[in-house]
CSV table of C-alpha atoms in Angstrom, one decimal:
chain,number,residue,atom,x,y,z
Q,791,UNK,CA,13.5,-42.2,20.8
Q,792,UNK,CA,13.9,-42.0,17.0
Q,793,UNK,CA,10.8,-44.0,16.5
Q,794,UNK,CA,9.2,-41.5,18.5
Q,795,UNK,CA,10.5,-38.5,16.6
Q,796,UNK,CA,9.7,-40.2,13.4
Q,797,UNK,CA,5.9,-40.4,14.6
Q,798,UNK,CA,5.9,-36.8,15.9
Q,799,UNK,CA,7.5,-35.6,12.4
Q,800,UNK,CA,4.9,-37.3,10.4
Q,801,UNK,CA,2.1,-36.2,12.9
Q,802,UNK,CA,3.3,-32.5,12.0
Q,803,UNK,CA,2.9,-33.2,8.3
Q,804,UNK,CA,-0.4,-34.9,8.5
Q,805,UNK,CA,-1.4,-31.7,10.5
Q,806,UNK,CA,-0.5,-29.3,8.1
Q,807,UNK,CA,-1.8,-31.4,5.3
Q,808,UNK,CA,-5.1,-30.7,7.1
Q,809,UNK,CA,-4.8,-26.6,7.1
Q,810,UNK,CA,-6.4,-24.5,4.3
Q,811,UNK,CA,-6.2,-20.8,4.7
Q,812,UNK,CA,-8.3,-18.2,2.2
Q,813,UNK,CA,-6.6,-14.9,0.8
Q,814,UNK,CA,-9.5,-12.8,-0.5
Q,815,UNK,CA,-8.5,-9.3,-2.0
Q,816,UNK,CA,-10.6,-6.5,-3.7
Q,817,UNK,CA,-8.5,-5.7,-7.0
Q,818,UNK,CA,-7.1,-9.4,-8.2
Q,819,UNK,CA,-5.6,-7.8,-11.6
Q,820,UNK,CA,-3.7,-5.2,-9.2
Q,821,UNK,CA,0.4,-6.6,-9.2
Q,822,UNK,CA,0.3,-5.3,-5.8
Q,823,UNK,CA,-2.2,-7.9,-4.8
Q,824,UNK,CA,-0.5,-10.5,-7.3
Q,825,UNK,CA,2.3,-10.1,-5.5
Q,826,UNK,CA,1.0,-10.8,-2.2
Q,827,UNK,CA,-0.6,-14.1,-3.5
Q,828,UNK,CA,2.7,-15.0,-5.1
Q,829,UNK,CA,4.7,-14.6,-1.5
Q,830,UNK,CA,1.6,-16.6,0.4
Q,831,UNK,CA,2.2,-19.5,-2.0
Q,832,UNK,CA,5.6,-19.4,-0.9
Q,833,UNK,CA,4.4,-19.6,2.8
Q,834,UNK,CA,1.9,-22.7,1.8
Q,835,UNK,CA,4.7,-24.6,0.2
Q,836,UNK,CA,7.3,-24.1,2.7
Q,837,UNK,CA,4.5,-24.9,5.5
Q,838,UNK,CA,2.6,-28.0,2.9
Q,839,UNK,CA,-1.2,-26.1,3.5
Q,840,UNK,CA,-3.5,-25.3,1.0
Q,841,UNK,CA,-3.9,-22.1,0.2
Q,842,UNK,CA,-7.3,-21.1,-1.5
Q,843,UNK,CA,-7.2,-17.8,-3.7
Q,844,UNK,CA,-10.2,-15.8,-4.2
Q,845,UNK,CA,-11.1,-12.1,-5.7
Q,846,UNK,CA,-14.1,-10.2,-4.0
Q,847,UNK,CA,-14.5,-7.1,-5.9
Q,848,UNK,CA,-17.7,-6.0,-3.8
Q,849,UNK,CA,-18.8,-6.8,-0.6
Q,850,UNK,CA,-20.9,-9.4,-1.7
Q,851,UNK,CA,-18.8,-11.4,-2.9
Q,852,UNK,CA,-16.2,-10.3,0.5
Q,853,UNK,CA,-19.4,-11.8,2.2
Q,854,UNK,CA,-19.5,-14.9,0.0
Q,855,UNK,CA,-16.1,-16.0,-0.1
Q,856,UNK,CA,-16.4,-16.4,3.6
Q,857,UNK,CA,-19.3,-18.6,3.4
Q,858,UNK,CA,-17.2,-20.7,0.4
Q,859,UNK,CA,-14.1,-20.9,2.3
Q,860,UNK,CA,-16.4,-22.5,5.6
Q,861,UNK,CA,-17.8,-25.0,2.6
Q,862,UNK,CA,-14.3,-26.1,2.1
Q,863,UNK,CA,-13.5,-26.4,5.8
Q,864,UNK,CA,-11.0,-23.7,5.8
Q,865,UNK,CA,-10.1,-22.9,9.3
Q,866,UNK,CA,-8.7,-19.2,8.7
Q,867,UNK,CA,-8.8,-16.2,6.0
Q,868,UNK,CA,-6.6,-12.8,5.0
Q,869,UNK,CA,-8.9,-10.7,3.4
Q,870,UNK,CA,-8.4,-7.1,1.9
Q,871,UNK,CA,-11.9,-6.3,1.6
Q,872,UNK,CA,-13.2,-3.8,-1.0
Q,873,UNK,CA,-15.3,-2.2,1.8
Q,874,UNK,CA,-13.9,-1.6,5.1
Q,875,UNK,CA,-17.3,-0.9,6.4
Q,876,UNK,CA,-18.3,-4.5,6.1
Q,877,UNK,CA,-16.2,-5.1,9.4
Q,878,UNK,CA,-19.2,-6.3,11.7
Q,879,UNK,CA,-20.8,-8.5,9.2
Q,880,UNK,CA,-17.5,-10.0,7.6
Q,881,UNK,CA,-16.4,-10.4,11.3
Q,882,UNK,CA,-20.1,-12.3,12.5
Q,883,UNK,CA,-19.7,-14.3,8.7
Q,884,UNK,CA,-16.3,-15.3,9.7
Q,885,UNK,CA,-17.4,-16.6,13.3
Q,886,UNK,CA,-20.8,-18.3,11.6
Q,887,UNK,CA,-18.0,-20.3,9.3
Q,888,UNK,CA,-15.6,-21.0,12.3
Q,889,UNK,CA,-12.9,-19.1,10.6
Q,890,UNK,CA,-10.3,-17.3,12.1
Q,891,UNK,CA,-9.8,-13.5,10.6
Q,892,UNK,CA,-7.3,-11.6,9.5
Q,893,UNK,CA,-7.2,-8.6,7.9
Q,894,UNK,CA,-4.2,-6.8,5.3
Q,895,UNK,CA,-3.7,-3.5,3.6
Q,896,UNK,CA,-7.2,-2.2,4.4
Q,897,UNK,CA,-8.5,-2.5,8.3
Q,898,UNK,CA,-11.7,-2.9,9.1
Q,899,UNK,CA,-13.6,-0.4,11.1
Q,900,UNK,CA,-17.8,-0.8,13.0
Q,901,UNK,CA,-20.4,1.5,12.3
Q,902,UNK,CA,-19.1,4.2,13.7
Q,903,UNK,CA,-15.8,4.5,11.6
Q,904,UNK,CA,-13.5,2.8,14.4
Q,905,UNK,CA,-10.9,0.6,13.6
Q,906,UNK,CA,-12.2,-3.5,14.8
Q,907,UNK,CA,-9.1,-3.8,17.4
Q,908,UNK,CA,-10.1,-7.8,18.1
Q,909,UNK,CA,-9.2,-8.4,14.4
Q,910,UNK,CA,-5.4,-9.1,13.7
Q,911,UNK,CA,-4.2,-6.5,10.9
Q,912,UNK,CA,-1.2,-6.3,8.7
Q,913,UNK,CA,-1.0,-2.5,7.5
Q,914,UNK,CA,0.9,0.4,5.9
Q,915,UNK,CA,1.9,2.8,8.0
Q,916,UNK,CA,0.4,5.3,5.9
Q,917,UNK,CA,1.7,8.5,7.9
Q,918,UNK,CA,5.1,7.1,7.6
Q,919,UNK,CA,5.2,6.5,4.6
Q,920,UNK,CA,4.0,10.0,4.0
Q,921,UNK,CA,6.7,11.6,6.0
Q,922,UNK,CA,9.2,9.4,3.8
Q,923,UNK,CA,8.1,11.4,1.3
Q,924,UNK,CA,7.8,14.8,2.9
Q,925,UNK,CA,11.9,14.1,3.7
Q,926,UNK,CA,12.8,13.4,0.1
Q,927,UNK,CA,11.3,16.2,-0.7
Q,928,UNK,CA,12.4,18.6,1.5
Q,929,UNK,CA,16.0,16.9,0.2
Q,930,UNK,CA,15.6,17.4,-3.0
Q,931,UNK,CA,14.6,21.0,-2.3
Q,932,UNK,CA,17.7,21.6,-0.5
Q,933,UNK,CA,20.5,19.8,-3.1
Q,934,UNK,CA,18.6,21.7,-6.0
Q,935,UNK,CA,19.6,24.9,-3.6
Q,936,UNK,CA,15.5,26.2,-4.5
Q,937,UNK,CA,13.9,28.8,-2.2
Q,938,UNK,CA,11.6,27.1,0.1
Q,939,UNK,CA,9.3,29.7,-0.2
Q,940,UNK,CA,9.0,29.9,-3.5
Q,941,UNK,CA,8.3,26.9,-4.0
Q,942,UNK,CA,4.6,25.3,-4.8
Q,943,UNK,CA,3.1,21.8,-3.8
Q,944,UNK,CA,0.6,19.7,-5.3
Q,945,UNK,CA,-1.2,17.8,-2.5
Q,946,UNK,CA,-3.4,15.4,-5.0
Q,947,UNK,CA,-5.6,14.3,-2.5
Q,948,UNK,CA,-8.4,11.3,-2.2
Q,949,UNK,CA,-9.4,12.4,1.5
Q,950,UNK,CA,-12.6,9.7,1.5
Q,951,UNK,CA,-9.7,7.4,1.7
Q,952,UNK,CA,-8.0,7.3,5.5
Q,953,UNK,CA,-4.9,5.6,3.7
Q,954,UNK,CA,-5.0,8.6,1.4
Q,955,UNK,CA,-5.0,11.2,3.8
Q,956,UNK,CA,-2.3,10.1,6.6
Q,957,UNK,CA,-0.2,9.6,3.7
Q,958,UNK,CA,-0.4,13.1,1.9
Q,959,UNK,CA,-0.6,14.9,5.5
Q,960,UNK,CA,2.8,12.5,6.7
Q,961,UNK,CA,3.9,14.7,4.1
Q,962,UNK,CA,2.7,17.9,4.6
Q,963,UNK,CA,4.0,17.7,8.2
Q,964,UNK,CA,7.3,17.2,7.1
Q,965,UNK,CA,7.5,19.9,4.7
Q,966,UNK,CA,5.9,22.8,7.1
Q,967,UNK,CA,8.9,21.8,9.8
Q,968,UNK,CA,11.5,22.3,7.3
Q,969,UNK,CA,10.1,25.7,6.5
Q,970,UNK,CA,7.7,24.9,3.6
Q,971,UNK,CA,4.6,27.7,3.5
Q,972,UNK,CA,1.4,26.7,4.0
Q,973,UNK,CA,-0.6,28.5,1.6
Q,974,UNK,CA,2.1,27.3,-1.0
Q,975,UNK,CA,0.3,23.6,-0.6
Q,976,UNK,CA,-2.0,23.4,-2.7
Q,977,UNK,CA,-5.1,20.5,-2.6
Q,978,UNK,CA,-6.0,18.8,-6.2
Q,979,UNK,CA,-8.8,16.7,-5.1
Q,980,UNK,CA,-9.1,13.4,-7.6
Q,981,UNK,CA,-12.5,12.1,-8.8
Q,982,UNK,CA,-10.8,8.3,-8.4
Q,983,UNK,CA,-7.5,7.2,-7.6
Q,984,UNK,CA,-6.0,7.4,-11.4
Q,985,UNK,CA,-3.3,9.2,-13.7
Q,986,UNK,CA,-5.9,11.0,-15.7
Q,987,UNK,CA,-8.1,12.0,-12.5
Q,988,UNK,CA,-5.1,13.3,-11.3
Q,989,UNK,CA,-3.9,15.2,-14.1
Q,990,UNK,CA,-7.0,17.0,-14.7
Q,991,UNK,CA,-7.0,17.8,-10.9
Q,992,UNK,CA,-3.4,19.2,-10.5
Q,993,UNK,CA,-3.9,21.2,-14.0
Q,994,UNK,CA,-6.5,23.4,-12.4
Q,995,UNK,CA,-4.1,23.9,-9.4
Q,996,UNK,CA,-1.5,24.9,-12.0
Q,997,UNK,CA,-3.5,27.3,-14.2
Q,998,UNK,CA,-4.5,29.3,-10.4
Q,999,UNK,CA,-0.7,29.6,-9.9
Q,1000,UNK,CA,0.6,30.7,-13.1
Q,1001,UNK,CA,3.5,32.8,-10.9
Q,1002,UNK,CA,4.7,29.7,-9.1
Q,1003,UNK,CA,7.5,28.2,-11.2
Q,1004,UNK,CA,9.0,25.4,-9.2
Q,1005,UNK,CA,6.3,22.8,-7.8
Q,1006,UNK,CA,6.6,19.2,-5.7
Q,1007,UNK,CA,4.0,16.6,-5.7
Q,1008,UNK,CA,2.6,14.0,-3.3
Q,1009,UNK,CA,-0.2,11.9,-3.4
Q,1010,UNK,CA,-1.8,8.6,-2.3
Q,1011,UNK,CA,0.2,6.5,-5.1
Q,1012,UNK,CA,2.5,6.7,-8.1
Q,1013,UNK,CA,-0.5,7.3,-10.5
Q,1014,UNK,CA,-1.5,10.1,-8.5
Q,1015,UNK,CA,1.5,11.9,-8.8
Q,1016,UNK,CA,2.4,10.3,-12.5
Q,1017,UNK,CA,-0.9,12.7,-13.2
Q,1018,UNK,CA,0.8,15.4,-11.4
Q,1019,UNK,CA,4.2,15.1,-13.5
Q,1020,UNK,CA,2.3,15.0,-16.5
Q,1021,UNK,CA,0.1,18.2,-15.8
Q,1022,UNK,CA,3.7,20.0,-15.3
Q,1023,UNK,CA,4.8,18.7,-18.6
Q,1024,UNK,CA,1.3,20.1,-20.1
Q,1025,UNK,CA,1.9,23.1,-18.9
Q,1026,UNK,CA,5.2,23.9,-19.9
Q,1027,UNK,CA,7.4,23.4,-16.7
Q,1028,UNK,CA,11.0,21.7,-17.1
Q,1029,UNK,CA,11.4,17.8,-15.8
Q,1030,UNK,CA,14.2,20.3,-13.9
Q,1031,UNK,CA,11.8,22.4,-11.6
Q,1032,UNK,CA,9.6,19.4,-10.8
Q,1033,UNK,CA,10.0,17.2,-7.5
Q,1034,UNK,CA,7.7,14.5,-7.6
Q,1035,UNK,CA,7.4,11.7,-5.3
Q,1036,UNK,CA,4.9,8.4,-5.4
Q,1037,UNK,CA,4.4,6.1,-3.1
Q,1038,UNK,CA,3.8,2.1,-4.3
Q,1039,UNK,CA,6.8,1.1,-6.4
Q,1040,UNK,CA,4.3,0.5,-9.7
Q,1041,UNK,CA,4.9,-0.9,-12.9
Q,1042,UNK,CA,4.5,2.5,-13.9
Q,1043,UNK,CA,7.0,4.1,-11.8
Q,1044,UNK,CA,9.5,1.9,-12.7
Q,1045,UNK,CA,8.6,2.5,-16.7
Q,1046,UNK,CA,9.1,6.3,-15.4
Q,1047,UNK,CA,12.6,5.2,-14.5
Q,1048,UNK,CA,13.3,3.6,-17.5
Q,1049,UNK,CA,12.8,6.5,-20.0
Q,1050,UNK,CA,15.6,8.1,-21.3
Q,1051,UNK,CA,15.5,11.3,-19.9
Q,1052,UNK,CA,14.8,12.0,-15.8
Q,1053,UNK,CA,11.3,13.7,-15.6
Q,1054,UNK,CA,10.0,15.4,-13.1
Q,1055,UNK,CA,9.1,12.3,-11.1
Q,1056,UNK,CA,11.9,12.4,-8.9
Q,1057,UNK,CA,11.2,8.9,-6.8
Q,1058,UNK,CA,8.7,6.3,-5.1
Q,1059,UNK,CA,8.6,5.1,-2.1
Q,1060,UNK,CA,8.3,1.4,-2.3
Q,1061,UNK,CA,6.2,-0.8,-0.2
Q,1062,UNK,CA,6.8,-4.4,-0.1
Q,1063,UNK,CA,4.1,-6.9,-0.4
Q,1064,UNK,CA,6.5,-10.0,0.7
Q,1065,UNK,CA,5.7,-9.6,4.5
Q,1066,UNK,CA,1.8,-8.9,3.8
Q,1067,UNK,CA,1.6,-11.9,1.4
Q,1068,UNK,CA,4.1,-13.9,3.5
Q,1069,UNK,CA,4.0,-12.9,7.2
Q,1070,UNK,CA,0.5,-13.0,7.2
Q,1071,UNK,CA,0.0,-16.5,6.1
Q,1072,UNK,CA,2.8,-17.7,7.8
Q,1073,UNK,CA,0.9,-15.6,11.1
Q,1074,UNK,CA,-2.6,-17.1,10.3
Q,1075,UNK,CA,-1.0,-21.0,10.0
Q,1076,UNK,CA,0.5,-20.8,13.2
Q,1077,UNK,CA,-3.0,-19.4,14.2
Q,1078,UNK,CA,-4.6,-22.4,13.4
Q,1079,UNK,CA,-1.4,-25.2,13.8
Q,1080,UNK,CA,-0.7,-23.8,17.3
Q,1081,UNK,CA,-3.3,-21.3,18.8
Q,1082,UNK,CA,-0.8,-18.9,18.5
Q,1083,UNK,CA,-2.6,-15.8,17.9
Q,1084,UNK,CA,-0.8,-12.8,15.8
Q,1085,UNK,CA,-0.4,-9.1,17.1
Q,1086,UNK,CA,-3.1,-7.3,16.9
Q,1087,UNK,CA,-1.7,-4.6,15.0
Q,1088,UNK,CA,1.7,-4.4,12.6
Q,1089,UNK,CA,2.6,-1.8,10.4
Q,1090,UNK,CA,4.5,-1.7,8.0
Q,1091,UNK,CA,7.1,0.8,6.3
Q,1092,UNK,CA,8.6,1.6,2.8
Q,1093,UNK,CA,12.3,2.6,1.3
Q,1094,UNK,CA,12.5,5.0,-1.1
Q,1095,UNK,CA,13.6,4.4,-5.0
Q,1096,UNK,CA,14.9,6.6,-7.3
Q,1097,UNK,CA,15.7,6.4,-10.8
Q,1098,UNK,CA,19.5,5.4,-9.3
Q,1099,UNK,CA,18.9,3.0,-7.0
Q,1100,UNK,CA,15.2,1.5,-8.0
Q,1101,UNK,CA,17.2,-2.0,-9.0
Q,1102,UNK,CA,18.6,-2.2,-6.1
Q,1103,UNK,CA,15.9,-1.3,-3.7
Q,1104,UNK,CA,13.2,-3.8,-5.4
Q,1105,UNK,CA,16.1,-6.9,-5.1
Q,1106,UNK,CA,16.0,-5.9,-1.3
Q,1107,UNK,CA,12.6,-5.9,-1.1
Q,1108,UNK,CA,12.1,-9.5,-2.7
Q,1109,UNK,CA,10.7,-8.0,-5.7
Q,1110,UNK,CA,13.3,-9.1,-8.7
């Protein structure tokens, strides 16, 4: 019986030995996506595959890294593609290299703007998230003892982003049930997805409203509404009369919590990469060990951080 054991053990290893999974994401300088590759190396060693890293800025090289992986007789791939509309051919590439697909972060959708149900996904349950920060808005509000109606609210917005959308609208919905005026919500469209874009967005939005002295902020990340914060400052408003609230847990929402002085960035809601880097290559190896297909579809959530408890909530996250 131990012989037999002994073989089965040293079958299991061989076996892994054999697996080689890719991770392919869009923005390989991004911590967020550093992160994620740090936790799948944890999966790899625990498990003893080989995990094969690759950046794909542009769908070519999405498309390419495919065909690499299928060189190297990979037998699955994670991929957060910088394109979601590349879900048919990256899906027909991945079946021409006998890969197994899955997707994180960013789902893929067909031609008609449909999410591709047959592909696993890991995701951010962006209108959650959203509604996380409606709520600690709506608290601050309240504890500050402001006037709801009196008060103003920055949606900096990146609408040609889904992900963007649900999350400022998870907001929105939470503020209008706890009494927060519509035409008090203001959108500050961005030209990309940066501090400055947003700055020079939710300045014009302040400049309209010259009347409205106390203001919140949402938008699709911390640099979003970091732009936001800093358009307040430009204009004069105290860090007092400012409720701002980012979503991402960033370097630079953590450096925002570190000043001195509290501004008017009031928290961010922090999403962990440790199950998308992690869960998913641990998912996609059992995939390929075992046939064990993942769920289709899992979504994921975020806690919020405030300059108080931001220590604390990264070290429960995995993050320090």
């Amino acid at each position: 019986m131990a012989g037999a054991m002994s073989v089965l053990v040293v079958s299991a290893v061989a076996a892994a030995a054999d697996v080689k999974i890719g991770f392919v994401v869009k923005q390989p300088e991004e911590p967020w996506f550093q992160d994620e590759w740090k936790f799948a190396d944890i999966a790899a060693k625990e498990k003893g595959f080989t995990l094969v890293k690759i950046a794909a800025e542009d769908g070519e090289k999405a498309l390419s890294a495919l065909d690499n992986l299928g060189a190297q007789g990979a037998q699955g791939v994670i991929i957060c593609t910088p394109d979601v509309k590349l879900g048919p051919g990256l899906v027909a590439r991945a079946n021409a290299n006998q890969l197994k697909l899955m997707t994180v972060d960013d789902r893929l959708v067909n031609s008609k703007g449909k999410p591709l149900e047959n592909v696993p996904h890991m995701g951010i349950s962006a209108t959650k998230i959203g509604e996380t920060v409606g709520q600690a808005i709506v608290d601050q509000i309240k504890a500050r003892g402001w006037n709801m109606k009196e008060v103003g609210a920055i949606r900096v917005s990146y609408d040609q982003l889904p992900t963007a959308k649900d999350r400022v609208e998870g907001a929105i919905s939470v503020l209008k049930q706890n009494g927060f005026l519509a035409q008090n919500i203001f959108d500050a469209p961005q030209s990309k997805t940066d501090t400055e874009a947003a700055l020079n967005a939710a300045t014009v939005v302040l400049n309209k409203n010259p009347g409205i002295k106390k203001w919140v902020a949402f938008g699709l990340n911390d640099e979003a509404v970091l732009g936001a914060v800093r358009a307040t400052e430009v204009a004069g408003l105290k860090a007092t009369d400012v409720v701002a609230v980012g979503i991402g847990g960033s370097d630079a929402a953590m450096n925002e919590f570190k000043k001195p002085s509290a501004t008017g960035f009031y928290g961010s809601v922090i999403i962990s990469p440790k199950r998308h880097g992690y869960e998913t290559t641990i998912n996609m190896y059992n995939w390929v060990i075992a046939n064990k297909e993942p769920e289709k579809l899992i979504l994921t959530s975020g806690k919020l951080a405030t300059r108080d408890t931001y220590k604390d909530v990264r070290k429960e996250l995995g993050l320090q």
